[in-house]
PDB file of C-alpha atoms in Angstrom:
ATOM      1  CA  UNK A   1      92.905  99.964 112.931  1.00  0.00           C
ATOM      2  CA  UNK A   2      96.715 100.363 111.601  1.00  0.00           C
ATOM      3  CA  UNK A   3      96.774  97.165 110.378  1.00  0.00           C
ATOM      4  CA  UNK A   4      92.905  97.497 108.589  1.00  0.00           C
ATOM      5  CA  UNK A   5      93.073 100.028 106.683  1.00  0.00           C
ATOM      6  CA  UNK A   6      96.500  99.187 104.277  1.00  0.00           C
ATOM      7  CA  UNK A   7      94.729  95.845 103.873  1.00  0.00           C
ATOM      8  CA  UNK A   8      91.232  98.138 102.824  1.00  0.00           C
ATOM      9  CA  UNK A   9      93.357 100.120 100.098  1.00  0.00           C
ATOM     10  CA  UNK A  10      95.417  96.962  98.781  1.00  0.00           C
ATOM     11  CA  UNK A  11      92.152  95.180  98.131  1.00  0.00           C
ATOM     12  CA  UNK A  12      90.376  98.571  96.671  1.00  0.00           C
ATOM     13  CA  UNK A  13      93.470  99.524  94.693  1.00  0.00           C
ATOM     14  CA  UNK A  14      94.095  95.329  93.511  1.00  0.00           C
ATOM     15  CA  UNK A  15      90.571  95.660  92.412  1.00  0.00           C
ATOM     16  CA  UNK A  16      90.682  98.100  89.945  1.00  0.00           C
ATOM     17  CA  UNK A  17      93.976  97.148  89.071  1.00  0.00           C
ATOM     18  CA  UNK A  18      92.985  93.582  88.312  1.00  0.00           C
ATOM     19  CA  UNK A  19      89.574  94.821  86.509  1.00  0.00           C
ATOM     20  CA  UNK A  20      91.352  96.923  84.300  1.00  0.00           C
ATOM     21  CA  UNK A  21      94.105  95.255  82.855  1.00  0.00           C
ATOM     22  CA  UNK A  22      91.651  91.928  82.468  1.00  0.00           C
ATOM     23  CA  UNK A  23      89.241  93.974  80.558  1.00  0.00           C
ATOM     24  CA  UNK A  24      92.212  95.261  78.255  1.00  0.00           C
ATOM     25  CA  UNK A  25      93.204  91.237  77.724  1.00  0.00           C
ATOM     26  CA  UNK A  26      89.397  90.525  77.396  1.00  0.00           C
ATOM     27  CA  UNK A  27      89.511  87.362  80.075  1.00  0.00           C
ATOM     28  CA  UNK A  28      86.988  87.177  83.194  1.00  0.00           C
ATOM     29  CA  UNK A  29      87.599  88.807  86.066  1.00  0.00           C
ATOM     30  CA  UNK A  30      88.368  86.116  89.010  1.00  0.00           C
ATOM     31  CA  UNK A  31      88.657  87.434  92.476  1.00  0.00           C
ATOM     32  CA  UNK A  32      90.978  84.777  93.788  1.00  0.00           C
ATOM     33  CA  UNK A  33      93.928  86.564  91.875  1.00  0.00           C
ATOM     34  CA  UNK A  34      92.905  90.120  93.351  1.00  0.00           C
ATOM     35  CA  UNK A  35      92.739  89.050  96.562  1.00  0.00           C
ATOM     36  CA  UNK A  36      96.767  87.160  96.513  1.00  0.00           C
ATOM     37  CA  UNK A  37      97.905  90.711  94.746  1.00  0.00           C
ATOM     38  CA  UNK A  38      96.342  92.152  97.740  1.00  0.00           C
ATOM     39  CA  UNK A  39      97.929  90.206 100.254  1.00  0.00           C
ATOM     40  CA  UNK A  40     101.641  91.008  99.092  1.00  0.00           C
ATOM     41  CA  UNK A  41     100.575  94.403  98.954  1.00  0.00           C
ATOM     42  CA  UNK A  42      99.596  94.263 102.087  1.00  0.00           C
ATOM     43  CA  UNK A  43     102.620  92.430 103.773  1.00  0.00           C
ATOM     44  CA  UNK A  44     105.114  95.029 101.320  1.00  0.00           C
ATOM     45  CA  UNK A  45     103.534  97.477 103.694  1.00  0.00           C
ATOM     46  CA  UNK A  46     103.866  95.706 107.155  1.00  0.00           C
ATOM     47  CA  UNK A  47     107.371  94.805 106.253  1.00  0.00           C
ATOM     48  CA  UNK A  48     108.415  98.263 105.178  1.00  0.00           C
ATOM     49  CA  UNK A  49     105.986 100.277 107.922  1.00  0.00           C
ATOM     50  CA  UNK A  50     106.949  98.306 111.033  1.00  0.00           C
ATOM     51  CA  UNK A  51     110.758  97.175 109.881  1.00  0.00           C
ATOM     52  CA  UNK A  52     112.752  98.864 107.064  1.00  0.00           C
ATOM     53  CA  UNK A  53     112.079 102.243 107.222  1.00  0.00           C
ATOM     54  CA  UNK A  54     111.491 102.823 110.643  1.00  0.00           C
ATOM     55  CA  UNK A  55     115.109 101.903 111.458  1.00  0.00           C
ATOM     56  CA  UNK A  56     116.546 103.853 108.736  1.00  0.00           C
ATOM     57  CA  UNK A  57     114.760 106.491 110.546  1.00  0.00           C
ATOM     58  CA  UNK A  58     116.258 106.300 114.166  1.00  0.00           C
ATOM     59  CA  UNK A  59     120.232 106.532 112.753  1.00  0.00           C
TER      60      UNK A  59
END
């Protein structure tokens, strides 16, 4: 479930994200986009959760 739910909030929070600054440029919304921008969310996450900042932690 760790790994679930940080891809559930990038996808939730790329959504609205993506819907509002398309509205403001007044293009159509395409999911394909969202769904990349929550993906490299997603990995940011991993990367810093498991890696980074977990050994900065132990020193």
């Amino acid at each position: 479930m760790r790994f679930f739910w940080p891809l559930f909030w990038a996808f939730l929070i790329s959504c609205v994200v993506s819907y509002v600054l398309i509205s403001m440029a007044g293009n159509t919304f395409e999911i394909g986009s969202t769904l990349a921008a929550a993906l490299v969310i997603t990995l940011a996450v991993y990367v810093l959760g498991e890696g980074v900042l977990k050994g900065e932690s132990d020193q």
